[in-house]
mmCIF file of C-alpha atoms in Angstrom:
data_model
loop_
_atom_site.group_PDB
_atom_site.id
_atom_site.type_symbol
_atom_site.label_atom_id
_atom_site.label_comp_id
_atom_site.label_asym_id
_atom_site.label_seq_id
_atom_site.Cartn_x
_atom_site.Cartn_y
_atom_site.Cartn_z
ATOM 1 C CA MET A 1 3.305 9.456 2.259
ATOM 2 C CA THR A 2 -0.258 7.922 0.036
ATOM 3 C CA PRO A 3 -3.162 5.440 1.690
ATOM 4 C CA THR A 4 -3.167 1.912 1.393
ATOM 5 C CA PRO A 5 -6.501 1.300 -1.000
ATOM 6 C CA PHE A 6 -9.626 -0.566 0.690
ATOM 7 C CA HIS A 7 -10.736 -3.727 -0.293
ATOM 8 C CA ILE A 8 -14.487 -4.829 -0.251
ATOM 9 C CA VAL A 9 -14.094 -8.450 -1.298
ATOM 10 C CA LEU A 10 -18.012 -10.537 -2.647
ATOM 11 C CA ILE A 11 -18.411 -14.082 -2.268
ATOM 12 C CA GLU A 12 -20.363 -15.835 -4.632
ATOM 13 C CA PRO A 13 -22.995 -12.491 -4.753
ATOM 14 C CA GLU A 14 -26.086 -13.797 -5.873
ATOM 15 C CA ILE A 15 -27.820 -9.902 -6.750
ATOM 16 C CA PRO A 16 -26.531 -9.047 -9.788
ATOM 17 C CA PRO A 17 -27.801 -5.692 -9.779
ATOM 18 C CA ASN A 18 -26.302 -5.147 -6.035
ATOM 19 C CA THR A 19 -23.033 -6.316 -7.796
ATOM 20 C CA GLY A 20 -23.221 -3.678 -10.358
ATOM 21 C CA ASN A 21 -23.878 -1.084 -7.735
ATOM 22 C CA ILE A 22 -20.951 -1.684 -5.926
ATOM 23 C CA ALA A 23 -18.925 -1.812 -9.106
ATOM 24 C CA ARG A 24 -19.901 1.243 -9.912
ATOM 25 C CA LEU A 25 -19.273 2.476 -6.381
ATOM 26 C CA CYS A 26 -15.828 0.891 -5.885
ATOM 27 C CA GLY A 27 -14.464 2.438 -9.795
ATOM 28 C CA ALA A 28 -15.739 6.001 -8.435
ATOM 29 C CA THR A 29 -14.021 5.612 -5.395
ATOM 30 C CA GLY A 30 -10.675 3.874 -6.402
ATOM 31 C CA THR A 31 -11.502 1.125 -3.969
ATOM 32 C CA ILE A 32 -10.349 -2.542 -4.443
ATOM 33 C CA LEU A 33 -13.302 -5.254 -5.687
ATOM 34 C CA HIS A 34 -12.855 -8.995 -5.000
ATOM 35 C CA LEU A 35 -14.984 -10.914 -6.727
ATOM 36 C CA VAL A 36 -14.916 -14.443 -5.282
ATOM 37 C CA GLY A 37 -16.533 -17.243 -7.173
#
């Protein structure tokens, strides 16, 4: 049985460096990132 992937949702992110850091973290951990807005 495979684990269900974790999802992170950012709604209208305002600080680009933070968004980039979160995107890199998601890429390294296999987490699914959703950017809204």
